[in-house]
Amino acid sequence: MKTEYLNPLRWKRPVLVSVFLAFIVIWFLFIDTYSLLTRYQLESRKDVLIEKTAEYNMMTQELKEKINALENNPHLLEKIAREEYGMRKPGETVYRIEPAE
């Protein structure tokens, strides 16, 4: 019985296996190029980029609709030219009334 407790391989083998497995787990979690932390960071960055892409696609669609409206409606084009860019027809006088403060 005493020899079982004194046998160094009896207790060293489980300790060595545990240390080796712990090293492998730590390696995959933190050190490896494709570690879980790196994957998590890349996934969150991917989610942000997907959201931005969706926003830009929506903005592009709105701008295409505005362009289409301006190409097909000359009255709208004239209204925007007058109101936003201060344009006028030749010989026309424009009076701007500013609100009182």
Short mmCIF file of N, CA and C in Angstrom, two decimals:
data_model
loop_
_atom_site.label_atom_id
_atom_site.label_comp_id
_atom_site.label_asym_id
_atom_site.label_seq_id
_atom_site.Cartn_x
_atom_site.Cartn_y
_atom_site.Cartn_z
N MET A 1 0.80 -1.19 0.00
CA MET A 1 0.00 0.00 0.00
C MET A 1 0.85 1.26 0.00
N LYS A 2 1.90 1.25 0.73
CA LYS A 2 2.76 2.43 0.77
C LYS A 2 3.38 2.70 -0.59
N THR A 3 3.60 1.68 -1.34
CA THR A 3 4.23 1.88 -2.63
C THR A 3 3.30 2.58 -3.61
N GLU A 4 1.98 2.42 -3.44
CA GLU A 4 1.04 3.12 -4.32
C GLU A 4 1.13 4.63 -4.12
N TYR A 5 1.25 5.07 -2.90
CA TYR A 5 1.32 6.49 -2.62
C TYR A 5 2.69 7.08 -2.94
N LEU A 6 3.66 6.28 -2.91
CA LEU A 6 5.01 6.76 -3.16
C LEU A 6 5.38 6.71 -4.64
N ASN A 7 4.60 6.03 -5.43
CA ASN A 7 4.89 5.92 -6.86
C ASN A 7 4.70 7.29 -7.52
N PRO A 8 5.75 7.90 -8.05
CA PRO A 8 5.63 9.26 -8.60
C PRO A 8 4.75 9.33 -9.85
N LEU A 9 4.70 8.28 -10.64
CA LEU A 9 3.87 8.32 -11.84
C LEU A 9 2.39 8.29 -11.51
N ARG A 10 2.04 7.76 -10.39
CA ARG A 10 0.63 7.64 -10.01
C ARG A 10 -0.01 9.02 -9.83
N TRP A 11 0.68 9.97 -9.27
CA TRP A 11 0.10 11.30 -9.06
C TRP A 11 0.60 12.31 -10.09
N LYS A 12 1.74 12.06 -10.73
CA LYS A 12 2.26 13.02 -11.70
C LYS A 12 1.50 12.98 -13.02
N ARG A 13 1.07 11.83 -13.43
CA ARG A 13 0.39 11.72 -14.72
C ARG A 13 -0.89 12.57 -14.77
N PRO A 14 -1.81 12.49 -13.80
CA PRO A 14 -3.00 13.35 -13.85
C PRO A 14 -2.66 14.84 -13.77
N VAL A 15 -1.64 15.17 -13.00
CA VAL A 15 -1.24 16.58 -12.90
C VAL A 15 -0.69 17.06 -14.24
N LEU A 16 0.15 16.26 -14.87
CA LEU A 16 0.70 16.65 -16.16
C LEU A 16 -0.38 16.76 -17.23
N VAL A 17 -1.32 15.83 -17.23
CA VAL A 17 -2.42 15.88 -18.19
C VAL A 17 -3.27 17.13 -17.94
N SER A 18 -3.54 17.44 -16.68
CA SER A 18 -4.33 18.63 -16.35
C SER A 18 -3.62 19.91 -16.78
N VAL A 19 -2.33 19.98 -16.52
CA VAL A 19 -1.56 21.16 -16.92
C VAL A 19 -1.54 21.29 -18.43
N PHE A 20 -1.36 20.18 -19.12
CA PHE A 20 -1.35 20.20 -20.58
C PHE A 20 -2.70 20.65 -21.14
N LEU A 21 -3.78 20.12 -20.60
CA LEU A 21 -5.12 20.53 -21.05
C LEU A 21 -5.39 22.00 -20.74
N ALA A 22 -4.96 22.45 -19.57
CA ALA A 22 -5.13 23.86 -19.22
C ALA A 22 -4.35 24.75 -20.18
N PHE A 23 -3.15 24.34 -20.53
CA PHE A 23 -2.35 25.10 -21.49
C PHE A 23 -3.05 25.17 -22.84
N ILE A 24 -3.60 24.06 -23.30
CA ILE A 24 -4.31 24.05 -24.59
C ILE A 24 -5.53 24.96 -24.55
N VAL A 25 -6.28 24.91 -23.46
CA VAL A 25 -7.46 25.77 -23.33
C VAL A 25 -7.05 27.24 -23.34
N ILE A 26 -6.03 27.58 -22.58
CA ILE A 26 -5.55 28.97 -22.54
C ILE A 26 -5.05 29.38 -23.92
N TRP A 27 -4.38 28.49 -24.59
CA TRP A 27 -3.87 28.79 -25.94
C TRP A 27 -5.03 29.14 -26.88
N PHE A 28 -6.06 28.30 -26.89
CA PHE A 28 -7.18 28.54 -27.81
C PHE A 28 -8.01 29.76 -27.40
N LEU A 29 -8.08 30.05 -26.12
CA LEU A 29 -8.89 31.18 -25.68
C LEU A 29 -8.20 32.52 -25.90
N PHE A 30 -6.90 32.60 -25.69
CA PHE A 30 -6.25 33.90 -25.65
C PHE A 30 -5.10 34.10 -26.63
N ILE A 31 -4.32 33.08 -26.91
CA ILE A 31 -3.05 33.27 -27.61
C ILE A 31 -3.16 33.03 -29.11
N ASP A 32 -3.93 32.08 -29.52
CA ASP A 32 -4.01 31.68 -30.92
C ASP A 32 -4.47 32.84 -31.81
N THR A 33 -4.12 32.79 -33.08
CA THR A 33 -4.51 33.83 -34.03
C THR A 33 -6.03 33.92 -34.15
N TYR A 34 -6.69 32.80 -34.09
CA TYR A 34 -8.15 32.76 -34.17
C TYR A 34 -8.75 32.44 -32.81
N SER A 35 -8.26 33.10 -31.79
CA SER A 35 -8.74 32.86 -30.43
C SER A 35 -10.18 33.33 -30.30
N LEU A 36 -10.80 32.91 -29.23
CA LEU A 36 -12.20 33.29 -29.01
C LEU A 36 -12.34 34.79 -28.84
N LEU A 37 -11.38 35.43 -28.20
CA LEU A 37 -11.45 36.88 -28.03
C LEU A 37 -11.37 37.59 -29.38
N THR A 38 -10.48 37.14 -30.24
CA THR A 38 -10.37 37.74 -31.57
C THR A 38 -11.64 37.51 -32.37
N ARG A 39 -12.17 36.32 -32.28
CA ARG A 39 -13.42 36.02 -32.99
C ARG A 39 -14.56 36.90 -32.49
N TYR A 40 -14.65 37.10 -31.18
CA TYR A 40 -15.70 37.94 -30.62
C TYR A 40 -15.56 39.38 -31.12
N GLN A 41 -14.33 39.89 -31.12
CA GLN A 41 -14.11 41.26 -31.60
C GLN A 41 -14.46 41.38 -33.07
N LEU A 42 -14.09 40.39 -33.87
CA LEU A 42 -14.40 40.44 -35.30
C LEU A 42 -15.90 40.33 -35.55
N GLU A 43 -16.58 39.51 -34.77
CA GLU A 43 -18.03 39.37 -34.94
C GLU A 43 -18.74 40.68 -34.58
N SER A 44 -18.31 41.35 -33.49
CA SER A 44 -18.95 42.61 -33.14
C SER A 44 -18.65 43.68 -34.18
N ARG A 45 -17.45 43.68 -34.72
CA ARG A 45 -17.13 44.64 -35.79
C ARG A 45 -17.96 44.34 -37.04
N LYS A 46 -18.13 43.07 -37.33
CA LYS A 46 -18.94 42.67 -38.48
C LYS A 46 -20.38 43.15 -38.31
N ASP A 47 -20.94 43.01 -37.09
CA ASP A 47 -22.31 43.46 -36.84
C ASP A 47 -22.44 44.96 -37.05
N VAL A 48 -21.46 45.72 -36.58
CA VAL A 48 -21.49 47.18 -36.75
C VAL A 48 -21.44 47.53 -38.24
N LEU A 49 -20.58 46.85 -38.98
CA LEU A 49 -20.46 47.13 -40.42
C LEU A 49 -21.72 46.74 -41.17
N ILE A 50 -22.38 45.67 -40.76
CA ILE A 50 -23.64 45.28 -41.40
C ILE A 50 -24.71 46.35 -41.15
N GLU A 51 -24.76 46.89 -39.92
CA GLU A 51 -25.72 47.95 -39.62
C GLU A 51 -25.43 49.20 -40.45
N LYS A 52 -24.16 49.57 -40.56
CA LYS A 52 -23.81 50.74 -41.37
C LYS A 52 -24.16 50.52 -42.83
N THR A 53 -23.93 49.32 -43.33
CA THR A 53 -24.27 49.01 -44.72
C THR A 53 -25.76 49.15 -44.94
N ALA A 54 -26.56 48.68 -44.00
CA ALA A 54 -28.01 48.81 -44.12
C ALA A 54 -28.42 50.28 -44.13
N GLU A 55 -27.81 51.09 -43.27
CA GLU A 55 -28.11 52.53 -43.24
C GLU A 55 -27.75 53.18 -44.57
N TYR A 56 -26.57 52.85 -45.09
CA TYR A 56 -26.13 53.45 -46.35
C TYR A 56 -27.02 53.00 -47.51
N ASN A 57 -27.46 51.77 -47.49
CA ASN A 57 -28.38 51.30 -48.54
C ASN A 57 -29.70 52.05 -48.47
N MET A 58 -30.19 52.32 -47.25
CA MET A 58 -31.43 53.06 -47.10
C MET A 58 -31.24 54.50 -47.59
N MET A 59 -30.11 55.12 -47.24
CA MET A 59 -29.84 56.48 -47.71
C MET A 59 -29.73 56.52 -49.23
N THR A 60 -29.10 55.53 -49.81
CA THR A 60 -28.97 55.46 -51.27
C THR A 60 -30.33 55.36 -51.92
N GLN A 61 -31.20 54.54 -51.34
CA GLN A 61 -32.55 54.40 -51.89
C GLN A 61 -33.32 55.72 -51.81
N GLU A 62 -33.21 56.42 -50.68
CA GLU A 62 -33.88 57.72 -50.54
C GLU A 62 -33.35 58.72 -51.56
N LEU A 63 -32.04 58.75 -51.77
CA LEU A 63 -31.47 59.67 -52.74
C LEU A 63 -31.89 59.33 -54.17
N LYS A 64 -31.99 58.04 -54.48
CA LYS A 64 -32.47 57.64 -55.80
C LYS A 64 -33.91 58.10 -56.02
N GLU A 65 -34.73 58.00 -54.96
CA GLU A 65 -36.11 58.46 -55.07
C GLU A 65 -36.17 59.97 -55.28
N LYS A 66 -35.31 60.73 -54.57
CA LYS A 66 -35.27 62.18 -54.75
C LYS A 66 -34.83 62.54 -56.16
N ILE A 67 -33.81 61.85 -56.66
CA ILE A 67 -33.33 62.11 -58.02
C ILE A 67 -34.43 61.83 -59.03
N ASN A 68 -35.12 60.73 -58.84
CA ASN A 68 -36.21 60.37 -59.75
C ASN A 68 -37.32 61.41 -59.70
N ALA A 69 -37.66 61.89 -58.49
CA ALA A 69 -38.70 62.91 -58.36
C ALA A 69 -38.27 64.21 -59.04
N LEU A 70 -37.00 64.59 -58.90
CA LEU A 70 -36.53 65.83 -59.52
C LEU A 70 -36.46 65.71 -61.04
N GLU A 71 -36.14 64.53 -61.54
CA GLU A 71 -36.07 64.35 -62.99
C GLU A 71 -37.46 64.36 -63.62
N ASN A 72 -38.46 63.90 -62.90
CA ASN A 72 -39.80 63.76 -63.48
C ASN A 72 -40.75 64.89 -63.11
N ASN A 73 -40.39 65.77 -62.20
CA ASN A 73 -41.28 66.84 -61.77
C ASN A 73 -40.55 68.18 -61.87
N PRO A 74 -40.75 68.91 -62.96
CA PRO A 74 -40.03 70.19 -63.12
C PRO A 74 -40.45 71.24 -62.09
N HIS A 75 -41.69 71.16 -61.60
CA HIS A 75 -42.13 72.14 -60.59
C HIS A 75 -41.38 71.93 -59.27
N LEU A 76 -41.14 70.70 -58.92
CA LEU A 76 -40.38 70.41 -57.71
C LEU A 76 -38.93 70.88 -57.87
N LEU A 77 -38.38 70.67 -59.04
CA LEU A 77 -37.01 71.11 -59.32
C LEU A 77 -36.92 72.63 -59.20
N GLU A 78 -37.89 73.33 -59.74
CA GLU A 78 -37.90 74.80 -59.66
C GLU A 78 -38.06 75.26 -58.22
N LYS A 79 -38.92 74.60 -57.46
CA LYS A 79 -39.14 74.97 -56.06
C LYS A 79 -37.85 74.82 -55.25
N ILE A 80 -37.15 73.71 -55.42
CA ILE A 80 -35.91 73.49 -54.68
C ILE A 80 -34.84 74.48 -55.12
N ALA A 81 -34.77 74.76 -56.41
CA ALA A 81 -33.78 75.72 -56.92
C ALA A 81 -34.04 77.10 -56.33
N ARG A 82 -35.29 77.48 -56.20
CA ARG A 82 -35.62 78.80 -55.65
C ARG A 82 -35.37 78.86 -54.14
N GLU A 83 -35.88 77.84 -53.42
CA GLU A 83 -35.84 77.90 -51.95
C GLU A 83 -34.45 77.60 -51.38
N GLU A 84 -33.79 76.60 -51.90
CA GLU A 84 -32.53 76.19 -51.30
C GLU A 84 -31.32 76.91 -51.89
N TYR A 85 -31.40 77.27 -53.17
CA TYR A 85 -30.22 77.84 -53.83
C TYR A 85 -30.40 79.30 -54.24
N GLY A 86 -31.56 79.88 -53.93
CA GLY A 86 -31.78 81.29 -54.20
C GLY A 86 -31.78 81.66 -55.67
N MET A 87 -32.11 80.74 -56.53
CA MET A 87 -32.12 81.02 -57.97
C MET A 87 -33.42 81.73 -58.34
N ARG A 88 -33.40 82.41 -59.47
CA ARG A 88 -34.59 83.11 -59.96
C ARG A 88 -34.58 83.12 -61.47
N LYS A 89 -35.72 83.42 -62.03
CA LYS A 89 -35.82 83.51 -63.49
C LYS A 89 -35.29 84.87 -63.93
N PRO A 90 -34.82 84.98 -65.16
CA PRO A 90 -34.33 86.28 -65.65
C PRO A 90 -35.44 87.34 -65.60
N GLY A 91 -35.12 88.52 -65.09
CA GLY A 91 -36.06 89.62 -65.01
C GLY A 91 -36.99 89.53 -63.81
N GLU A 92 -36.83 88.55 -62.98
CA GLU A 92 -37.71 88.36 -61.83
C GLU A 92 -37.07 89.00 -60.60
N THR A 93 -37.88 89.64 -59.77
CA THR A 93 -37.40 90.24 -58.53
C THR A 93 -37.88 89.37 -57.37
N VAL A 94 -36.96 89.05 -56.47
CA VAL A 94 -37.30 88.19 -55.35
C VAL A 94 -37.29 89.02 -54.08
N TYR A 95 -38.36 88.92 -53.32
CA TYR A 95 -38.47 89.59 -52.03
C TYR A 95 -38.48 88.52 -50.94
N ARG A 96 -37.54 88.63 -50.03
CA ARG A 96 -37.49 87.69 -48.91
C ARG A 96 -37.99 88.39 -47.66
N ILE A 97 -38.90 87.74 -47.00
CA ILE A 97 -39.44 88.29 -45.76
C ILE A 97 -38.90 87.43 -44.62
N GLU A 98 -38.08 88.04 -43.80
CA GLU A 98 -37.48 87.34 -42.67
C GLU A 98 -38.41 87.47 -41.47
N PRO A 99 -38.58 86.41 -40.72
CA PRO A 99 -39.43 86.50 -39.52
C PRO A 99 -38.78 87.38 -38.46
N ALA A 100 -39.62 88.12 -37.73
CA ALA A 100 -39.11 89.01 -36.68
C ALA A 100 -38.68 88.17 -35.49
N GLU A 101 -37.61 88.60 -34.87
CA GLU A 101 -37.09 87.86 -33.71
C GLU A 101 -37.61 88.43 -32.44
#
